[in-house]
Amino acid sequence: MISVRELTKVYRQPTRDVVAIDDINLDIDDGEIHGIIGRSGAGKSTLVRCLTLLDRPTKGQVIVGSQDLTAVSDTELRNARRRIGMVFQHANLLSSRTVAENVAMPLEIVNTKKAERRAKAIELIELVGLNGLEDTYPAQLSGGQRQRVGIARALAADPDVLLCDEPTSALDPNTTEGILNLIRSVAERLNLTVVIITHEMSVVKNLCDSVSLLDAGKILESGKLSEVAGDVNSQLSRSLLPLPTHDEVTADLVIEVVGKADAVNTPIGTTIAAENPVTVDIAAANIETLSGTRFAHYLLGINSDKPINLTGIEATLARHGFSVRVRAKQGVQA
Ligand SMILES: Nc1ncnc2c1ncn2[C@@H]1O[C@H](COP(=O)(O)OP(=O)(O)O)[C@@H](O)[C@H]1O
Ligand SMILES: [Mg+2]
């Protein structure tokens, strides 16, 4: 549904060129909620602007539906943009207009009749949970309510795609949760494909089906949440399944393992010790459910009076569905 091909954006500057997006490839399926996470300056907002061609990519293609937006005429591009709703950190509502008038603005631009605009606005105001507030003004609303109006406005032209750039960054945790739940429920109801840009892993954890890690204009990792989280060697897994605070582990072999689904029920220590002559201490553990799949992340200290056969332990863990990352191995067979 959304395909990005070899997308590059260079900002030409008098002193130096800034490569904000560096040869990105990305595929997002219909109906998927895809998170793009990265720190400040990673290129997230540039990517969003390039997805709608508000910013012209220096190179590459953006394909939405079956249409290559980099190749169409200005008129076709304007029509294509209507299929893409945008939500930003701040809703930027017009203070002189009521909630209903703000929501209806995208319809005004395409000359929809007044009564029809009003009816659509009321329907969307209900959808975002602001029943009865249609004739109030933005100044009377809380930050979370204003963001709901922003979401309703983004839905006014019946888009297929919702692009959200840091939609909860200005909100407190409770309000954030409400907005994420709202995005999920409207995505399901209206069968939307959602791209959500964020610097907060909690947004990815609570909302997304799939995720990409953007750093210095490049996508370092990308995939379904259930796949990237299951790979203990991925950066995303480490932040999706963080270990709790723990003491430093000293052992002959120190490893981290991640297992998912049935592997979570494996008694990790006894399973390793049953097949290898070692003792196993669990130094830290995190068990949680992401996107409907259970995960277990363990930090293990492994000791033995003989040199440890790491290959044997890795084979045991692989057989039980765990990925393995070795942290220290001073007591391991050469
Ligand atoms: N209009 C612009 N002109 C020059 N440089 C820009 C412009 N917009 C963004 N940049 C640069 O591109 C990089 C990525 O910026 P941005 O996409 O805003 O990152 P993020 O949204 O992840 O914080 C940064 O180094 C930023 O300074
Ligand atoms: Mg940004």
GROMACS .gro file of C-alpha atoms and ligand atoms in nm:
model
  362
    1MET     CA    1   0.000   0.000   0.000
    2ILE     CA    2   0.276   0.249   0.092
    3SER     CA    3   0.612   0.180  -0.070
    4VAL     CA    4   0.914   0.400  -0.038
    5ARG     CA    5   1.192   0.329  -0.285
    6GLU     CA    6   1.549   0.461  -0.253
    7LEU     CA    7   1.418   0.780  -0.100
    8THR     CA    8   1.680   1.049  -0.042
    9LYS     CA    9   1.638   1.408   0.072
   10VAL     CA   10   1.934   1.645   0.073
   11TYR     CA   11   1.896   2.001   0.201
   12ARG     CA   12   2.142   2.218   0.014
   13GLN     CA   13   2.301   2.464   0.253
   14PRO     CA   14   2.553   2.738   0.178
   15THR     CA   15   2.821   2.578   0.392
   16ARG     CA   16   2.735   2.208   0.373
   17ASP     CA   17   2.463   1.975   0.245
   18VAL     CA   18   2.243   1.799   0.500
   19VAL     CA   19   2.140   1.445   0.402
   20ALA     CA   20   1.819   1.425   0.606
   21ILE     CA   21   1.691   1.104   0.441
   22ASP     CA   22   1.950   0.865   0.308
   23ASP     CA   23   1.833   0.599   0.060
   24ILE     CA   24   1.532   0.463   0.247
   25ASN     CA   25   1.328   0.160   0.140
   26LEU     CA   26   1.008   0.082   0.327
   27ASP     CA   27   0.689  -0.117   0.268
   28ILE     CA   28   0.377  -0.074   0.477
   29ASP     CA   29   0.083  -0.308   0.422
   30ASP     CA   30  -0.280  -0.203   0.397
   31GLY     CA   31  -0.444  -0.170   0.736
   32GLU     CA   32  -0.112  -0.181   0.921
   33ILE     CA   33  -0.009   0.060   1.197
   34HIS     CA   34   0.359   0.129   1.134
   35GLY     CA   35   0.575   0.319   1.382
   36ILE     CA   36   0.888   0.509   1.280
   37ILE     CA   37   1.101   0.570   1.584
   38GLY     CA   38   1.415   0.778   1.606
   39ARG     CA   39   1.572   1.047   1.814
   40SER     CA   40   1.550   1.413   1.744
   41GLY     CA   41   1.721   1.503   1.416
   42ALA     CA   42   1.698   1.147   1.280
   43GLY     CA   43   1.496   1.266   0.980
   44LYS     CA   44   1.144   1.168   1.094
   45SER     CA   45   0.964   1.489   1.001
   46THR     CA   46   1.151   1.510   0.670
   47LEU     CA   47   1.034   1.158   0.591
   48VAL     CA   48   0.671   1.251   0.668
   49ARG     CA   49   0.694   1.560   0.447
   50CYS     CA   50   0.847   1.352   0.167
   51LEU     CA   51   0.569   1.093   0.197
   52THR     CA   52   0.315   1.356   0.094
   53LEU     CA   53   0.562   1.540  -0.128
   54LEU     CA   54   0.516   1.856   0.076
   55ASP     CA   55   0.892   1.831   0.049
   56ARG     CA   56   1.025   1.712  -0.289
   57PRO     CA   57   1.255   1.413  -0.244
   58THR     CA   58   1.598   1.462  -0.400
   59LYS     CA   59   1.575   1.108  -0.531
   60GLY     CA   60   1.349   0.802  -0.512
   61GLN     CA   61   0.981   0.715  -0.518
   62VAL     CA   62   0.682   0.728  -0.289
   63ILE     CA   63   0.406   0.491  -0.397
   64VAL     CA   64   0.070   0.519  -0.221
   65GLY     CA   65  -0.193   0.272  -0.335
   66SER     CA   66  -0.072   0.206  -0.686
   67GLN     CA   67   0.021   0.567  -0.757
   68ASP     CA   68   0.381   0.690  -0.772
   69LEU     CA   69   0.340   1.036  -0.618
   70THR     CA   70   0.677   1.150  -0.751
   71ALA     CA   71   0.555   1.094  -1.109
   72VAL     CA   72   0.202   1.240  -1.115
   73SER     CA   73   0.078   1.584  -1.223
   74ASP     CA   74   0.007   1.861  -0.970
   75THR     CA   75  -0.369   1.801  -0.997
   76GLU     CA   76  -0.329   1.427  -0.939
   77LEU     CA   77  -0.100   1.500  -0.647
   78ARG     CA   78  -0.358   1.731  -0.488
   79ASN     CA   79  -0.620   1.456  -0.522
   80ALA     CA   80  -0.381   1.194  -0.386
   81ARG     CA   81  -0.303   1.411  -0.084
   82ARG     CA   82  -0.671   1.411   0.007
   83ARG     CA   83  -0.644   1.037   0.064
   84ILE     CA   84  -0.379   1.107   0.328
   85GLY     CA   85  -0.486   1.258   0.661
   86MET     CA   86  -0.218   1.434   0.864
   87VAL     CA   87  -0.194   1.471   1.242
   88PHE     CA   88   0.082   1.677   1.405
   89GLN     CA   89   0.216   1.736   1.755
   90HIS     CA   90  -0.008   2.042   1.787
   91ALA     CA   91  -0.348   2.045   1.619
   92ASN     CA   92  -0.306   2.411   1.511
   93LEU     CA   93  -0.680   2.475   1.516
   94LEU     CA   94  -0.820   2.809   1.405
   95SER     CA   95  -0.920   2.986   1.726
   96SER     CA   96  -1.192   3.193   1.556
   97ARG     CA   97  -1.374   2.881   1.439
   98THR     CA   98  -1.582   2.629   1.627
   99VAL     CA   99  -1.482   2.267   1.666
  100ALA     CA  100  -1.723   2.165   1.388
  101GLU     CA  101  -1.590   2.436   1.155
  102ASN     CA  102  -1.232   2.329   1.221
  103VAL     CA  103  -1.315   1.966   1.152
  104ALA     CA  104  -1.493   2.058   0.828
  105MET     CA  105  -1.206   2.268   0.688
  106PRO     CA  106  -1.071   2.003   0.446
  107LEU     CA  107  -1.424   1.979   0.301
  108GLU     CA  108  -1.451   2.354   0.255
  109ILE     CA  109  -1.143   2.342   0.033
  110VAL     CA  110  -1.315   2.095  -0.200
  111ASN     CA  111  -1.639   2.299  -0.201
  112THR     CA  112  -1.859   2.051  -0.015
  113LYS     CA  113  -2.202   2.204   0.066
  114LYS     CA  114  -2.247   2.358   0.410
  115ALA     CA  115  -2.510   2.116   0.541
  116GLU     CA  116  -2.307   1.819   0.424
  117ARG     CA  117  -1.992   1.960   0.590
  118ARG     CA  118  -2.179   2.006   0.915
  119ALA     CA  119  -2.319   1.650   0.905
  120LYS     CA  120  -1.976   1.501   0.838
  121ALA     CA  121  -1.819   1.712   1.114
  122ILE     CA  122  -2.080   1.600   1.369
  123GLU     CA  123  -2.027   1.235   1.272
  124LEU     CA  124  -1.648   1.268   1.317
  125ILE     CA  125  -1.677   1.464   1.642
  126GLU     CA  126  -1.878   1.173   1.779
  127LEU     CA  127  -1.624   0.926   1.644
  128VAL     CA  128  -1.340   1.097   1.836
  129GLY     CA  129  -1.544   1.113   2.155
  130LEU     CA  130  -1.624   1.485   2.168
  131ASN     CA  131  -2.004   1.459   2.147
  132GLY     CA  132  -2.173   1.788   2.230
  133LEU     CA  133  -1.859   2.000   2.182
  134GLU     CA  134  -1.919   2.080   1.814
  135ASP     CA  135  -2.006   2.447   1.876
  136THR     CA  136  -1.735   2.524   2.132
  137TYR     CA  137  -1.412   2.705   2.044
  138PRO     CA  138  -1.059   2.558   2.064
  139ALA     CA  139  -0.965   2.782   2.360
  140GLN     CA  140  -1.227   2.601   2.571
  141LEU     CA  141  -1.067   2.260   2.510
  142SER     CA  142  -0.787   2.069   2.683
  143GLY     CA  143  -0.475   1.964   2.493
  144GLY     CA  144  -0.606   1.610   2.452
  145GLN     CA  145  -0.944   1.735   2.324
  146ARG     CA  146  -0.773   1.966   2.075
  147GLN     CA  147  -0.572   1.671   1.946
  148ARG     CA  148  -0.899   1.477   1.905
  149VAL     CA  149  -1.032   1.765   1.693
  150GLY     CA  150  -0.708   1.746   1.490
  151ILE     CA  151  -0.768   1.376   1.431
  152ALA     CA  152  -1.132   1.436   1.331
  153ARG     CA  153  -1.017   1.704   1.085
  154ALA     CA  154  -0.759   1.463   0.939
  155LEU     CA  155  -1.043   1.216   0.875
  156ALA     CA  156  -1.283   1.464   0.714
  157ALA     CA  157  -1.193   1.384   0.353
  158ASP     CA  158  -1.223   1.005   0.409
  159PRO     CA  159  -0.853   0.926   0.377
  160ASP     CA  160  -0.705   0.578   0.334
  161VAL     CA  161  -0.387   0.673   0.514
  162LEU     CA  162  -0.329   0.857   0.840
  163LEU     CA  163   0.016   1.011   0.886
  164CYS     CA  164   0.089   1.115   1.243
  165ASP     CA  165   0.402   1.312   1.334
  166GLU     CA  166   0.462   1.296   1.711
  167PRO     CA  167   0.087   1.320   1.785
  168THR     CA  168   0.130   1.263   2.159
  169SER     CA  169   0.461   1.437   2.231
  170ALA     CA  170   0.291   1.736   2.392
  171LEU     CA  171   0.051   1.528   2.603
  172ASP     CA  172   0.070   1.374   2.951
  173PRO     CA  173   0.079   0.991   2.982
  174ASN     CA  174  -0.294   0.945   3.052
  175THR     CA  175  -0.399   1.168   2.766
  176THR     CA  176  -0.145   0.994   2.544
  177GLU     CA  177  -0.305   0.659   2.620
  178GLY     CA  178  -0.648   0.796   2.524
  179ILE     CA  179  -0.517   0.935   2.194
  180LEU     CA  180  -0.337   0.609   2.107
  181ASN     CA  181  -0.654   0.411   2.180
  182LEU     CA  182  -0.847   0.653   1.962
  183ILE     CA  183  -0.601   0.616   1.672
  184ARG     CA  184  -0.624   0.237   1.701
  185SER     CA  185  -1.004   0.235   1.708
  186VAL     CA  186  -1.050   0.475   1.415
  187ALA     CA  187  -0.787   0.281   1.215
  188GLU     CA  188  -0.987  -0.037   1.269
  189ARG     CA  189  -1.326   0.121   1.203
  190LEU     CA  190  -1.225   0.311   0.894
  191ASN     CA  191  -0.976   0.050   0.770
  192LEU     CA  192  -0.688   0.299   0.763
  193THR     CA  193  -0.319   0.244   0.710
  194VAL     CA  194  -0.138   0.444   0.978
  195VAL     CA  195   0.218   0.574   0.986
  196ILE     CA  196   0.308   0.716   1.324
  197ILE     CA  197   0.631   0.901   1.387
  198THR     CA  198   0.756   0.910   1.743
  199HIS     CA  199   1.059   0.929   1.967
  200GLU     CA  200   0.878   0.734   2.241
  201MET     CA  201   0.906   0.354   2.251
  202SER     CA  202   0.587   0.339   2.461
  203VAL     CA  203   0.391   0.467   2.159
  204VAL     CA  204   0.532   0.185   1.946
  205LYS     CA  205   0.463  -0.072   2.218
  206ASN     CA  206   0.105   0.035   2.273
  207LEU     CA  207  -0.006   0.096   1.918
  208CYS     CA  208   0.205  -0.045   1.637
  209ASP     CA  209   0.197  -0.370   1.438
  210SER     CA  210   0.533  -0.297   1.280
  211VAL     CA  211   0.820  -0.058   1.338
  212SER     CA  212   1.125   0.097   1.174
  213LEU     CA  213   1.422   0.244   1.355
  214LEU     CA  214   1.541   0.563   1.184
  215ASP     CA  215   1.885   0.701   1.264
  216ALA     CA  216   2.079   0.969   1.078
  217GLY     CA  217   1.842   0.939   0.781
  218LYS     CA  218   1.876   0.561   0.749
  219ILE     CA  219   1.646   0.278   0.850
  220LEU     CA  220   1.862   0.054   1.068
  221GLU     CA  221   1.597  -0.206   1.151
  222SER     CA  222   1.243  -0.269   1.034
  223GLY     CA  223   0.981  -0.539   1.075
  224LYS     CA  224   0.675  -0.669   1.254
  225LEU     CA  225   0.688  -0.591   1.625
  226SER     CA  226   0.668  -0.962   1.703
  227GLU     CA  227   0.972  -1.034   1.485
  228VAL     CA  228   1.207  -0.750   1.580
  229ALA     CA  229   1.131  -0.793   1.950
  230GLY     CA  230   1.212  -1.164   1.928
  231ASP     CA  231   1.569  -1.098   1.810
  232VAL     CA  232   1.779  -1.024   2.118
  233ASN     CA  233   2.053  -0.883   1.895
  234SER     CA  234   1.832  -0.607   1.753
  235GLN     CA  235   1.847  -0.257   1.900
  236LEU     CA  236   1.469  -0.238   1.889
  237SER     CA  237   1.436  -0.556   2.097
  238ARG     CA  238   1.650  -0.402   2.370
  239SER     CA  239   1.425  -0.100   2.398
  240LEU     CA  240   1.100  -0.291   2.345
  241LEU     CA  241   1.182  -0.544   2.617
  242PRO     CA  242   1.405  -0.357   2.862
  243LEU     CA  243   1.551  -0.547   3.155
  244PRO     CA  244   1.472  -0.410   3.500
  245THR     CA  245   1.749  -0.254   3.710
  246HIS     CA  246   1.983  -0.529   3.826
  247ASP     CA  247   2.323  -0.590   3.986
  248GLU     CA  248   2.625  -0.644   3.768
  249VAL     CA  249   2.651  -1.011   3.672
  250THR     CA  250   2.979  -1.195   3.714
  251ALA     CA  251   2.980  -1.550   3.582
  252ASP     CA  252   3.183  -1.775   3.351
  253LEU     CA  253   2.931  -1.699   3.078
  254VAL     CA  254   2.685  -1.409   3.073
  255ILE     CA  255   2.412  -1.418   2.808
  256GLU     CA  256   2.087  -1.249   2.723
  257VAL     CA  257   1.811  -1.450   2.562
  258VAL     CA  258   1.470  -1.361   2.420
  259GLY     CA  259   1.193  -1.610   2.351
  260LYS     CA  260   0.835  -1.560   2.241
  261ALA     CA  261   0.500  -1.737   2.249
  262ASP     CA  262   0.544  -2.098   2.373
  263ALA     CA  263   0.912  -2.036   2.459
  264VAL     CA  264   0.795  -1.805   2.739
  265ASN     CA  265   0.671  -2.114   2.927
  266THR     CA  266   1.011  -2.286   2.910
  267PRO     CA  267   1.176  -2.307   3.256
  268ILE     CA  268   1.494  -2.147   3.126
  269GLY     CA  269   1.742  -2.248   3.398
  270THR     CA  270   1.648  -2.613   3.429
  271THR     CA  271   1.619  -2.651   3.051
  272ILE     CA  272   1.977  -2.533   2.994
  273ALA     CA  273   2.113  -2.731   3.290
  274ALA     CA  274   1.935  -3.051   3.180
  275GLU     CA  275   2.137  -3.062   2.859
  276ASN     CA  276   2.463  -2.893   2.969
  277PRO     CA  277   2.682  -2.944   3.280
  278VAL     CA  278   2.629  -2.590   3.415
  279THR     CA  279   2.439  -2.396   3.678
  280VAL     CA  280   2.218  -2.108   3.566
  281ASP     CA  281   2.124  -1.795   3.759
  282ILE     CA  282   1.854  -1.563   3.632
  283ALA     CA  283   1.998  -1.217   3.705
  284ALA     CA  284   1.711  -1.020   3.552
  285ALA     CA  285   1.393  -1.097   3.361
  286ASN     CA  286   1.120  -0.915   3.175
  287ILE     CA  287   0.806  -1.091   3.057
  288GLU     CA  288   0.554  -0.887   2.862
  289THR     CA  289   0.302  -0.896   2.582
  290LEU     CA  290   0.361  -0.689   2.269
  291SER     CA  291   0.111  -0.667   1.986
  292GLY     CA  292  -0.065  -0.978   2.124
  293THR     CA  293   0.249  -1.195   2.155
  294ARG     CA  294   0.414  -1.285   2.485
  295PHE     CA  295   0.788  -1.232   2.518
  296ALA     CA  296   1.047  -1.328   2.778
  297HIS     CA  297   1.384  -1.153   2.801
  298TYR     CA  298   1.635  -1.302   3.048
  299LEU     CA  299   1.982  -1.205   3.160
  300LEU     CA  300   2.158  -1.526   3.266
  301GLY     CA  301   2.477  -1.590   3.464
  302ILE     CA  302   2.609  -1.939   3.380
  303ASN     CA  303   2.882  -2.115   3.577
  304SER     CA  304   3.062  -2.446   3.568
  305ASP     CA  305   3.377  -2.600   3.722
  306LYS     CA  306   3.481  -2.705   3.369
  307PRO     CA  307   3.521  -2.486   3.057
  308ILE     CA  308   3.174  -2.422   2.920
  309ASN     CA  309   3.064  -2.549   2.578
  310LEU     CA  310   2.892  -2.235   2.445
  311THR     CA  311   2.791  -2.404   2.120
  312GLY     CA  312   2.603  -2.669   2.319
  313ILE     CA  313   2.416  -2.406   2.518
  314GLU     CA  314   2.332  -2.210   2.205
  315ALA     CA  315   2.197  -2.530   2.046
  316THR     CA  316   1.975  -2.598   2.349
  317LEU     CA  317   1.841  -2.242   2.342
  318ALA     CA  318   1.783  -2.242   1.965
  319ARG     CA  319   1.591  -2.569   1.996
  320HIS     CA  320   1.362  -2.407   2.252
  321GLY     CA  321   1.309  -2.100   2.034
  322PHE     CA  322   1.538  -1.848   2.207
  323SER     CA  323   1.769  -1.597   2.036
  324VAL     CA  324   2.100  -1.550   2.219
  325ARG     CA  325   2.337  -1.260   2.277
  326VAL     CA  326   2.668  -1.328   2.450
  327ARG     CA  327   2.774  -1.052   2.691
  328ALA     CA  328   3.084  -1.210   2.849
  329LYS     CA  329   3.247  -1.550   2.807
  330GLN     CA  330   3.565  -1.576   3.009
  331GLY     CA  331   3.484  -1.933   3.123
  332VAL     CA  332   3.405  -2.067   2.778
  333GLN     CA  333   3.594  -2.347   2.595
  334ALA     CA  334   3.845  -2.206   2.344
  335LIG     N1  335   1.433   2.277   0.576
  335LIG     C1  336   1.551   2.229   0.617
  335LIG     N2  337   1.668   2.285   0.576
  335LIG     C2  338   1.788   2.234   0.617
  335LIG     N3  339   1.802   2.130   0.700
  335LIG     C3  340   1.690   2.071   0.745
  335LIG     C4  341   1.559   2.117   0.708
  335LIG     N4  342   1.467   2.038   0.767
  335LIG     C5  343   1.537   1.946   0.839
  335LIG     N5  344   1.671   1.966   0.827
  335LIG     C6  345   1.777   1.884   0.887
  335LIG     O1  346   1.752   1.749   0.854
  335LIG     C7  347   1.777   1.663   0.964
  335LIG     C8  348   1.651   1.585   1.001
  335LIG     O2  349   1.554   1.676   1.053
  335LIG     P1  350   1.406   1.630   1.093
  335LIG     O3  351   1.348   1.555   0.979
  335LIG     O4  352   1.332   1.750   1.140
  335LIG     O5  353   1.435   1.531   1.214
  335LIG     P2  354   1.336   1.475   1.329
  335LIG     O6  355   1.196   1.504   1.289
  335LIG     O7  356   1.368   1.329   1.336
  335LIG     O8  357   1.375   1.545   1.456
  335LIG     C9  358   1.830   1.751   1.075
  335LIG     O9  359   1.970   1.750   1.070
  335LIG    C10  360   1.775   1.887   1.039
  335LIG    O10  361   1.859   1.990   1.088
  336MG      MG  362   1.037   1.599   1.392
   0.00000   0.00000   0.00000
